[in-house]
C-alpha cells in the first residue's frame, strides 16, 4: 500500500511568495521520494495560482461545501475543486468541527459527495482528551461510525481516514507509539464492524498531531500507519523532507 504524506497548510502563509516556497518544497521532496504519495492542501485562494505545475503532488482542498451548487455564499463546491485540479479534500478537521460546528453527519455528507464527484475525502476524527475511564473510546467509535454512515460498502476503499487526537494537534504533544498502535487496532475493529474484514483492510489510516522531523520515524514504524496528516510542519522544508522520508 502506497503511504501518504498529506500537508494541511491551514490559514498560512499570507503571501503568494511564501506559498510558492511551500509548494516548491513539497514538490522537491515528492520527487526525491517517489514511493510516497504527497498530498498538498493550500488555502483555496492560492490553489488557482499554484496549480500550473504541481506534478508529482496530489492537490487537496482543506474543506468543501455539503452542497454542489446554489445560493451558499462563501463556500467551495467539490465540483469546483475537481475543476481546478484537486484530487483530495480534507473533511471534518477538528478546527472546522470546533469553529464552525461541523457535525459527523455533515462530514459524512461531504465524504459521499466527494466520492461521487471523483475526489478522495480525507476524513478527520479524534478525541479531545484521553481520559482514564476510556470515554474516548466511545467518542471515537461514535465519531467514526457517523462520519462513515453515508459511505456505502462499495465506496469504502475510496476514503482515507486521518486519526488526529485533538490534544496533539499544534501542541507539540505526541501520542506514544503504544497508544497509537492500540488506537489503530480499535479503529480497524470499528471498520470491520461497518464494512467487513476484506473492505476494512483497504482503508488507509493516517496519523495526525504534531508530526515533526524528530518523531516521524518512530510513528511511521507503528504497524497500521498508512501515512501522516501534517499541519504546522508543512511550511518547514527540512521537516517536510524528514516526514516524507520516514514513509519511504
Ligand atoms: C493538523 O492540523 O491536522 C495537524 C495535525 O496539525 P499539527 O501537525 O500542527 O499538529
PDB file of C-alpha atoms and ligand atoms in Angstrom:
ATOM      1  CA  UNK A   1       0.000   0.000   0.000  1.00  0.00           C
ATOM      2  CA  UNK A   2       1.445   3.378  -1.019  1.00  0.00           C
ATOM      3  CA  UNK A   3       1.913   5.601   2.016  1.00  0.00           C
ATOM      4  CA  UNK A   4       0.595   9.155   2.107  1.00  0.00           C
ATOM      5  CA  UNK A   5       2.204  12.336   3.415  1.00  0.00           C
ATOM      6  CA  UNK A   6      -0.582  14.940   3.484  1.00  0.00           C
ATOM      7  CA  UNK A   7       0.257  18.554   4.268  1.00  0.00           C
ATOM      8  CA  UNK A   8      -2.503  20.813   5.580  1.00  0.00           C
ATOM      9  CA  UNK A   9      -1.298  24.387   5.173  1.00  0.00           C
ATOM     10  CA  UNK A  10      -4.189  25.758   7.277  1.00  0.00           C
ATOM     11  CA  UNK A  11      -4.588  29.590   7.034  1.00  0.00           C
ATOM     12  CA  UNK A  12      -0.932  30.144   6.139  1.00  0.00           C
ATOM     13  CA  UNK A  13       1.061  31.785   4.637  1.00  0.00           C
ATOM     14  CA  UNK A  14      -0.406  35.209   3.875  1.00  0.00           C
ATOM     15  CA  UNK A  15       1.844  35.989   0.893  1.00  0.00           C
ATOM     16  CA  UNK A  16       1.869  34.316  -2.512  1.00  0.00           C
ATOM     17  CA  UNK A  17       5.677  34.364  -2.469  1.00  0.00           C
ATOM     18  CA  UNK A  18       5.754  32.243   0.692  1.00  0.00           C
ATOM     19  CA  UNK A  19       3.048  29.972  -0.717  1.00  0.00           C
ATOM     20  CA  UNK A  20       5.224  29.335  -3.766  1.00  0.00           C
ATOM     21  CA  UNK A  21       8.132  28.454  -1.484  1.00  0.00           C
ATOM     22  CA  UNK A  22       5.988  25.946   0.433  1.00  0.00           C
ATOM     23  CA  UNK A  23       4.698  24.229  -2.700  1.00  0.00           C
ATOM     24  CA  UNK A  24       8.249  24.146  -4.093  1.00  0.00           C
ATOM     25  CA  UNK A  25       9.474  22.217  -1.062  1.00  0.00           C
ATOM     26  CA  UNK A  26       6.543  19.762  -1.266  1.00  0.00           C
ATOM     27  CA  UNK A  27       7.307  19.157  -4.949  1.00  0.00           C
ATOM     28  CA  UNK A  28      11.030  18.819  -4.390  1.00  0.00           C
ATOM     29  CA  UNK A  29      10.726  16.113  -1.746  1.00  0.00           C
ATOM     30  CA  UNK A  30       7.850  14.374  -3.508  1.00  0.00           C
ATOM     31  CA  UNK A  31      10.215  13.975  -6.456  1.00  0.00           C
ATOM     32  CA  UNK A  32      13.022  12.800  -4.202  1.00  0.00           C
ATOM     33  CA  UNK A  33      10.837  10.113  -2.567  1.00  0.00           C
ATOM     34  CA  UNK A  34       8.615   8.871  -5.425  1.00  0.00           C
ATOM     35  CA  UNK A  35       7.274   5.866  -3.487  1.00  0.00           C
ATOM     36  CA  UNK A  36       5.340   8.225  -1.188  1.00  0.00           C
ATOM     37  CA  UNK A  37       2.130   9.933  -2.311  1.00  0.00           C
ATOM     38  CA  UNK A  38       2.466  13.579  -1.291  1.00  0.00           C
ATOM     39  CA  UNK A  39      -0.817  15.456  -0.887  1.00  0.00           C
ATOM     40  CA  UNK A  40      -0.651  19.229  -0.521  1.00  0.00           C
ATOM     41  CA  UNK A  41      -3.597  21.280   0.784  1.00  0.00           C
ATOM     42  CA  UNK A  42      -3.060  25.038   0.287  1.00  0.00           C
ATOM     43  CA  UNK A  43      -5.621  27.688   1.255  1.00  0.00           C
ATOM     44  CA  UNK A  44      -8.209  27.985  -1.542  1.00  0.00           C
ATOM     45  CA  UNK A  45      -7.215  31.466  -2.789  1.00  0.00           C
ATOM     46  CA  UNK A  46      -3.748  30.126  -3.647  1.00  0.00           C
ATOM     47  CA  UNK A  47      -4.840  26.938  -5.369  1.00  0.00           C
ATOM     48  CA  UNK A  48      -5.566  28.661  -8.656  1.00  0.00           C
ATOM     49  CA  UNK A  49      -2.168  30.372  -8.667  1.00  0.00           C
ATOM     50  CA  UNK A  50      -0.261  27.237  -7.746  1.00  0.00           C
ATOM     51  CA  UNK A  51      -1.811  24.618  -9.973  1.00  0.00           C
ATOM     52  CA  UNK A  52       0.025  25.326 -13.221  1.00  0.00           C
ATOM     53  CA  UNK A  53       2.507  22.575 -12.403  1.00  0.00           C
ATOM     54  CA  UNK A  54       2.019  20.607  -9.218  1.00  0.00           C
ATOM     55  CA  UNK A  55       3.443  17.337 -10.556  1.00  0.00           C
ATOM     56  CA  UNK A  56       4.044  14.978  -8.773  1.00  0.00           C
ATOM     57  CA  UNK A  57       1.853  16.320  -5.964  1.00  0.00           C
ATOM     58  CA  UNK A  58      -1.783  15.460  -5.361  1.00  0.00           C
ATOM     59  CA  UNK A  59      -3.637  18.701  -4.746  1.00  0.00           C
ATOM     60  CA  UNK A  60      -6.168  18.891  -1.916  1.00  0.00           C
ATOM     61  CA  UNK A  61      -8.658  21.374  -0.521  1.00  0.00           C
ATOM     62  CA  UNK A  62      -8.963  21.877   3.246  1.00  0.00           C
ATOM     63  CA  UNK A  63     -12.762  21.719   3.219  1.00  0.00           C
ATOM     64  CA  UNK A  64     -15.784  21.631   0.896  1.00  0.00           C
ATOM     65  CA  UNK A  65     -19.470  22.511   0.964  1.00  0.00           C
ATOM     66  CA  UNK A  66     -22.171  19.922   1.622  1.00  0.00           C
ATOM     67  CA  UNK A  67     -23.853  21.439  -1.467  1.00  0.00           C
ATOM     68  CA  UNK A  68     -22.852  21.048  -5.087  1.00  0.00           C
ATOM     69  CA  UNK A  69     -24.070  24.494  -6.152  1.00  0.00           C
ATOM     70  CA  UNK A  70     -26.672  27.114  -5.377  1.00  0.00           C
ATOM     71  CA  UNK A  71     -27.163  30.029  -3.020  1.00  0.00           C
ATOM     72  CA  UNK A  72     -24.492  29.238  -0.442  1.00  0.00           C
ATOM     73  CA  UNK A  73     -22.292  32.294  -0.056  1.00  0.00           C
ATOM     74  CA  UNK A  74     -18.651  31.781   0.755  1.00  0.00           C
ATOM     75  CA  UNK A  75     -18.478  28.047   0.100  1.00  0.00           C
ATOM     76  CA  UNK A  76     -16.472  25.890  -2.310  1.00  0.00           C
ATOM     77  CA  UNK A  77     -18.210  23.103  -4.198  1.00  0.00           C
ATOM     78  CA  UNK A  78     -16.408  19.818  -4.646  1.00  0.00           C
ATOM     79  CA  UNK A  79     -17.244  20.008  -8.369  1.00  0.00           C
ATOM     80  CA  UNK A  80     -15.309  23.294  -8.496  1.00  0.00           C
ATOM     81  CA  UNK A  81     -12.441  21.729  -6.571  1.00  0.00           C
ATOM     82  CA  UNK A  82     -12.264  18.982  -9.170  1.00  0.00           C
ATOM     83  CA  UNK A  83     -12.306  21.590 -11.961  1.00  0.00           C
ATOM     84  CA  UNK A  84      -9.235  23.345 -10.518  1.00  0.00           C
ATOM     85  CA  UNK A  85      -7.290  20.112 -10.181  1.00  0.00           C
ATOM     86  CA  UNK A  86      -7.925  18.854  -6.651  1.00  0.00           C
ATOM     87  CA  UNK A  87      -7.909  15.084  -6.226  1.00  0.00           C
ATOM     88  CA  UNK A  88      -8.368  15.141  -2.446  1.00  0.00           C
ATOM     89  CA  UNK A  89     -10.382  17.110   0.085  1.00  0.00           C
ATOM     90  CA  UNK A  90      -9.966  17.190   3.861  1.00  0.00           C
ATOM     91  CA  UNK A  91     -13.298  16.884   5.674  1.00  0.00           C
ATOM     92  CA  UNK A  92     -14.131  17.084   9.375  1.00  0.00           C
ATOM     93  CA  UNK A  93     -10.879  18.622  10.540  1.00  0.00           C
ATOM     94  CA  UNK A  94     -11.142  19.305  14.277  1.00  0.00           C
ATOM     95  CA  UNK A  95     -10.723  23.039  13.663  1.00  0.00           C
ATOM     96  CA  UNK A  96     -13.793  23.010  11.384  1.00  0.00           C
ATOM     97  CA  UNK A  97     -15.726  20.921  13.877  1.00  0.00           C
ATOM     98  CA  UNK A  98     -14.816  23.334  16.710  1.00  0.00           C
ATOM     99  CA  UNK A  99     -15.003  26.693  14.897  1.00  0.00           C
ATOM    100  CA  UNK A 100     -17.903  26.019  12.529  1.00  0.00           C
ATOM    101  CA  UNK A 101     -19.958  23.412  14.387  1.00  0.00           C
ATOM    102  CA  UNK A 102     -19.360  20.794  11.728  1.00  0.00           C
ATOM    103  CA  UNK A 103     -21.021  17.548  12.792  1.00  0.00           C
ATOM    104  CA  UNK A 104     -20.081  13.982  11.909  1.00  0.00           C
ATOM    105  CA  UNK A 105     -23.313  13.780   9.882  1.00  0.00           C
ATOM    106  CA  UNK A 106     -22.155  16.759   7.769  1.00  0.00           C
ATOM    107  CA  UNK A 107     -18.750  15.136   7.432  1.00  0.00           C
ATOM    108  CA  UNK A 108     -20.416  12.031   6.067  1.00  0.00           C
ATOM    109  CA  UNK A 109     -22.474  14.080   3.581  1.00  0.00           C
ATOM    110  CA  UNK A 110     -19.288  15.746   2.376  1.00  0.00           C
ATOM    111  CA  UNK A 111     -17.418  12.440   2.117  1.00  0.00           C
ATOM    112  CA  UNK A 112     -20.149  10.868  -0.013  1.00  0.00           C
ATOM    113  CA  UNK A 113     -20.423  13.922  -2.267  1.00  0.00           C
ATOM    114  CA  UNK A 114     -16.636  13.997  -2.715  1.00  0.00           C
ATOM    115  CA  UNK A 115     -16.573  10.342  -3.755  1.00  0.00           C
ATOM    116  CA  UNK A 116     -19.484  10.842  -6.153  1.00  0.00           C
ATOM    117  CA  UNK A 117     -17.550  13.698  -7.765  1.00  0.00           C
ATOM    118  CA  UNK A 118     -14.378  11.627  -8.054  1.00  0.00           C
ATOM    119  CA  UNK A 119     -12.346  13.099  -5.176  1.00  0.00           C
ATOM    120  CA  UNK A 120     -10.804  11.264  -2.242  1.00  0.00           C
ATOM    121  CA  UNK A 121     -12.137  12.528   1.088  1.00  0.00           C
ATOM    122  CA  UNK A 122      -9.605  12.604   3.920  1.00  0.00           C
ATOM    123  CA  UNK A 123     -11.927  12.161   6.897  1.00  0.00           C
ATOM    124  CA  UNK A 124     -10.544  13.548  10.170  1.00  0.00           C
ATOM    125  CA  UNK A 125     -11.651  12.430  13.601  1.00  0.00           C
ATOM    126  CA  UNK A 126     -10.113  12.203  17.050  1.00  0.00           C
ATOM    127  CA  UNK A 127     -10.728  12.583  20.755  1.00  0.00           C
ATOM    128  CA  UNK A 128     -10.219  15.835  22.657  1.00  0.00           C
ATOM    129  CA  UNK A 129      -8.789  14.066  25.695  1.00  0.00           C
ATOM    130  CA  UNK A 130      -7.568  10.601  26.565  1.00  0.00           C
ATOM    131  CA  UNK A 131      -9.395  10.046  29.843  1.00  0.00           C
ATOM    132  CA  UNK A 132      -8.536   7.132  32.129  1.00  0.00           C
ATOM    133  CA  UNK A 133     -12.150   5.842  32.134  1.00  0.00           C
ATOM    134  CA  UNK A 134     -11.883   5.195  28.412  1.00  0.00           C
ATOM    135  CA  UNK A 135     -14.709   7.536  27.383  1.00  0.00           C
ATOM    136  CA  UNK A 136     -12.588   8.497  24.389  1.00  0.00           C
ATOM    137  CA  UNK A 137     -13.200   5.007  23.011  1.00  0.00           C
ATOM    138  CA  UNK A 138     -16.974   5.635  22.842  1.00  0.00           C
ATOM    139  CA  UNK A 139     -16.363   9.064  21.350  1.00  0.00           C
ATOM    140  CA  UNK A 140     -14.067   7.721  18.624  1.00  0.00           C
ATOM    141  CA  UNK A 141     -16.490   4.912  17.845  1.00  0.00           C
ATOM    142  CA  UNK A 142     -19.419   7.314  17.514  1.00  0.00           C
ATOM    143  CA  UNK A 143     -17.467   9.898  15.519  1.00  0.00           C
ATOM    144  CA  UNK A 144     -16.085   7.406  13.060  1.00  0.00           C
ATOM    145  CA  UNK A 145     -19.309   5.427  12.657  1.00  0.00           C
ATOM    146  CA  UNK A 146     -21.385   8.563  11.988  1.00  0.00           C
ATOM    147  CA  UNK A 147     -18.742  10.127   9.734  1.00  0.00           C
ATOM    148  CA  UNK A 148     -18.869   6.999   7.563  1.00  0.00           C
ATOM    149  CA  UNK A 149     -22.614   6.404   7.853  1.00  0.00           C
ATOM    150  CA  UNK A 150     -23.473   7.602   4.329  1.00  0.00           C
ATOM    151  CA  UNK A 151     -20.477   5.978   2.635  1.00  0.00           C
ATOM    152  CA  UNK A 152     -21.685   2.672   1.220  1.00  0.00           C
ATOM    153  CA  UNK A 153     -19.623  -0.530   1.265  1.00  0.00           C
ATOM    154  CA  UNK A 154     -18.806  -0.314  -2.439  1.00  0.00           C
ATOM    155  CA  UNK A 155     -17.058   3.047  -1.853  1.00  0.00           C
ATOM    156  CA  UNK A 156     -15.322   2.169   1.413  1.00  0.00           C
ATOM    157  CA  UNK A 157     -11.857   1.839  -0.150  1.00  0.00           C
ATOM    158  CA  UNK A 158     -12.187   5.355  -1.622  1.00  0.00           C
ATOM    159  CA  UNK A 159     -11.917   7.105   1.730  1.00  0.00           C
ATOM    160  CA  UNK A 160      -8.743   7.934   3.607  1.00  0.00           C
ATOM    161  CA  UNK A 161      -9.038   8.327   7.375  1.00  0.00           C
ATOM    162  CA  UNK A 162      -6.965  10.704   9.476  1.00  0.00           C
ATOM    163  CA  UNK A 163      -6.890   9.878  13.163  1.00  0.00           C
ATOM    164  CA  UNK A 164      -5.971  13.155  14.847  1.00  0.00           C
ATOM    165  CA  UNK A 165      -6.191  13.356  18.634  1.00  0.00           C
ATOM    166  CA  UNK A 166      -7.112  16.996  19.248  1.00  0.00           C
ATOM    167  CA  UNK A 167      -4.828  17.287  22.267  1.00  0.00           C
ATOM    168  CA  UNK A 168      -1.866  16.532  19.990  1.00  0.00           C
ATOM    169  CA  UNK A 169      -2.720  18.992  17.195  1.00  0.00           C
ATOM    170  CA  UNK A 170      -0.435  22.006  17.152  1.00  0.00           C
ATOM    171  CA  UNK A 171       0.634  21.419  20.740  1.00  0.00           C
ATOM    172  CA  UNK A 172       3.899  19.532  20.341  1.00  0.00           C
ATOM    173  CA  UNK A 173       2.422  16.687  22.418  1.00  0.00           C
ATOM    174  CA  UNK A 174       2.638  13.434  20.529  1.00  0.00           C
ATOM    175  CA  UNK A 175       0.855  10.175  21.121  1.00  0.00           C
ATOM    176  CA  UNK A 176       3.041   7.310  22.350  1.00  0.00           C
ATOM    177  CA  UNK A 177       3.671   4.552  19.847  1.00  0.00           C
ATOM    178  CA  UNK A 178       1.868   2.073  22.163  1.00  0.00           C
ATOM    179  CA  UNK A 179      -1.217   4.271  22.372  1.00  0.00           C
ATOM    180  CA  UNK A 180      -1.179   4.845  18.630  1.00  0.00           C
ATOM    181  CA  UNK A 181      -0.917   1.113  17.993  1.00  0.00           C
ATOM    182  CA  UNK A 182      -3.837   0.259  20.295  1.00  0.00           C
ATOM    183  CA  UNK A 183      -5.969   3.070  18.829  1.00  0.00           C
ATOM    184  CA  UNK A 184      -5.310   1.813  15.307  1.00  0.00           C
ATOM    185  CA  UNK A 185      -6.494  -1.630  16.386  1.00  0.00           C
ATOM    186  CA  UNK A 186      -9.676  -0.055  17.770  1.00  0.00           C
ATOM    187  CA  UNK A 187     -10.218   1.880  14.517  1.00  0.00           C
ATOM    188  CA  UNK A 188      -9.693  -1.256  12.428  1.00  0.00           C
ATOM    189  CA  UNK A 189     -12.199  -3.135  14.579  1.00  0.00           C
ATOM    190  CA  UNK A 190     -14.772  -0.371  14.043  1.00  0.00           C
ATOM    191  CA  UNK A 191     -14.108  -0.533  10.290  1.00  0.00           C
ATOM    192  CA  UNK A 192     -14.506  -4.318  10.239  1.00  0.00           C
ATOM    193  CA  UNK A 193     -17.833  -3.958  12.088  1.00  0.00           C
ATOM    194  CA  UNK A 194     -19.046  -1.460   9.485  1.00  0.00           C
ATOM    195  CA  UNK A 195     -17.616  -2.834   6.244  1.00  0.00           C
ATOM    196  CA  UNK A 196     -16.382  -6.359   6.929  1.00  0.00           C
ATOM    197  CA  UNK A 197     -12.820  -7.628   7.002  1.00  0.00           C
ATOM    198  CA  UNK A 198     -11.955  -7.523   3.281  1.00  0.00           C
ATOM    199  CA  UNK A 199     -13.105  -3.944   2.697  1.00  0.00           C
ATOM    200  CA  UNK A 200     -11.805  -2.638   6.039  1.00  0.00           C
ATOM    201  CA  UNK A 201      -8.276  -3.792   5.164  1.00  0.00           C
ATOM    202  CA  UNK A 202      -8.210  -1.483   2.130  1.00  0.00           C
ATOM    203  CA  UNK A 203      -8.876   1.705   4.090  1.00  0.00           C
ATOM    204  CA  UNK A 204      -5.798   3.827   4.745  1.00  0.00           C
ATOM    205  CA  UNK A 205      -5.428   5.380   8.181  1.00  0.00           C
ATOM    206  CA  UNK A 206      -3.183   8.410   8.578  1.00  0.00           C
ATOM    207  CA  UNK A 207      -1.984   9.754  11.900  1.00  0.00           C
ATOM    208  CA  UNK A 208      -2.004  13.498  12.601  1.00  0.00           C
ATOM    209  CA  UNK A 209      -0.947  15.504  15.646  1.00  0.00           C
ATOM    210  CA  UNK A 210       2.425  17.264  15.959  1.00  0.00           C
ATOM    211  CA  UNK A 211       4.246  15.060  13.476  1.00  0.00           C
ATOM    212  CA  UNK A 212       7.720  16.559  13.136  1.00  0.00           C
ATOM    213  CA  UNK A 213      11.160  15.596  11.878  1.00  0.00           C
ATOM    214  CA  UNK A 214      12.161  14.218  15.308  1.00  0.00           C
ATOM    215  CA  UNK A 215       9.215  11.813  15.776  1.00  0.00           C
ATOM    216  CA  UNK A 216       8.255  10.854  12.212  1.00  0.00           C
ATOM    217  CA  UNK A 217      10.434   7.730  12.044  1.00  0.00           C
ATOM    218  CA  UNK A 218       9.060   6.105  15.205  1.00  0.00           C
ATOM    219  CA  UNK A 219       5.433   6.985  14.368  1.00  0.00           C
ATOM    220  CA  UNK A 220       5.817   5.742  10.780  1.00  0.00           C
ATOM    221  CA  UNK A 221       7.088   2.406  12.128  1.00  0.00           C
ATOM    222  CA  UNK A 222       3.871   1.719  14.091  1.00  0.00           C
ATOM    223  CA  UNK A 223       2.081  -1.159  12.333  1.00  0.00           C
ATOM    224  CA  UNK A 224      -1.093   0.056  10.631  1.00  0.00           C
ATOM    225  CA  UNK A 225       0.064   3.632   9.985  1.00  0.00           C
ATOM    226  CA  UNK A 226      -0.566   4.414   6.289  1.00  0.00           C
ATOM    227  CA  UNK A 227       0.895   7.897   6.475  1.00  0.00           C
ATOM    228  CA  UNK A 228       0.553  11.286   8.141  1.00  0.00           C
ATOM    229  CA  UNK A 229      -1.606  14.383   8.067  1.00  0.00           C
ATOM    230  CA  UNK A 230       0.704  17.242   8.937  1.00  0.00           C
ATOM    231  CA  UNK A 231      -0.168  20.825   9.937  1.00  0.00           C
ATOM    232  CA  UNK A 232       2.482  23.168  11.305  1.00  0.00           C
ATOM    233  CA  UNK A 233       5.496  21.369   9.827  1.00  0.00           C
ATOM    234  CA  UNK A 234       4.089  21.807   6.294  1.00  0.00           C
ATOM    235  CA  UNK A 235       5.877  25.129   5.924  1.00  0.00           C
ATOM    236  CA  UNK A 236       9.294  23.928   7.143  1.00  0.00           C
ATOM    237  CA  UNK A 237      11.252  22.321   4.282  1.00  0.00           C
ATOM    238  CA  UNK A 238      13.631  20.304   6.481  1.00  0.00           C
ATOM    239  CA  UNK A 239      10.661  18.840   8.372  1.00  0.00           C
ATOM    240  CA  UNK A 240       8.769  18.160   5.137  1.00  0.00           C
ATOM    241  CA  UNK A 241      11.779  16.229   3.892  1.00  0.00           C
ATOM    242  CA  UNK A 242      12.170  14.152   7.069  1.00  0.00           C
ATOM    243  CA  UNK A 243       8.444  13.363   7.260  1.00  0.00           C
ATOM    244  CA  UNK A 244       8.215  12.212   3.634  1.00  0.00           C
ATOM    245  CA  UNK A 245      11.468  10.254   4.024  1.00  0.00           C
ATOM    246  CA  UNK A 246      10.082   8.434   7.081  1.00  0.00           C
ATOM    247  CA  UNK A 247       7.323   6.977   4.918  1.00  0.00           C
ATOM    248  CA  UNK A 248       9.569   5.891   2.025  1.00  0.00           C
TER     249      UNK A 248
HETATM  250  C1  LIG B   1      -3.486  19.248  11.642  1.00  0.00           C
HETATM  251  O1  LIG B   1      -3.816  20.433  11.598  1.00  0.00           O
HETATM  252  O2  LIG B   1      -4.170  18.401  11.061  1.00  0.00           O
HETATM  253  C2  LIG B   1      -2.294  18.884  12.385  1.00  0.00           C
HETATM  254  C3  LIG B   1      -2.031  17.625  12.558  1.00  0.00           C
HETATM  255  O3  LIG B   1      -1.528  19.927  12.849  1.00  0.00           O
HETATM  256  P1  LIG B   1      -0.066  19.797  13.552  1.00  0.00           P
HETATM  257  O4  LIG B   1       0.759  18.886  12.680  1.00  0.00           O
HETATM  258  O5  LIG B   1       0.441  21.180  13.577  1.00  0.00           O
HETATM  259  O6  LIG B   1      -0.301  19.204  14.906  1.00  0.00           O
END
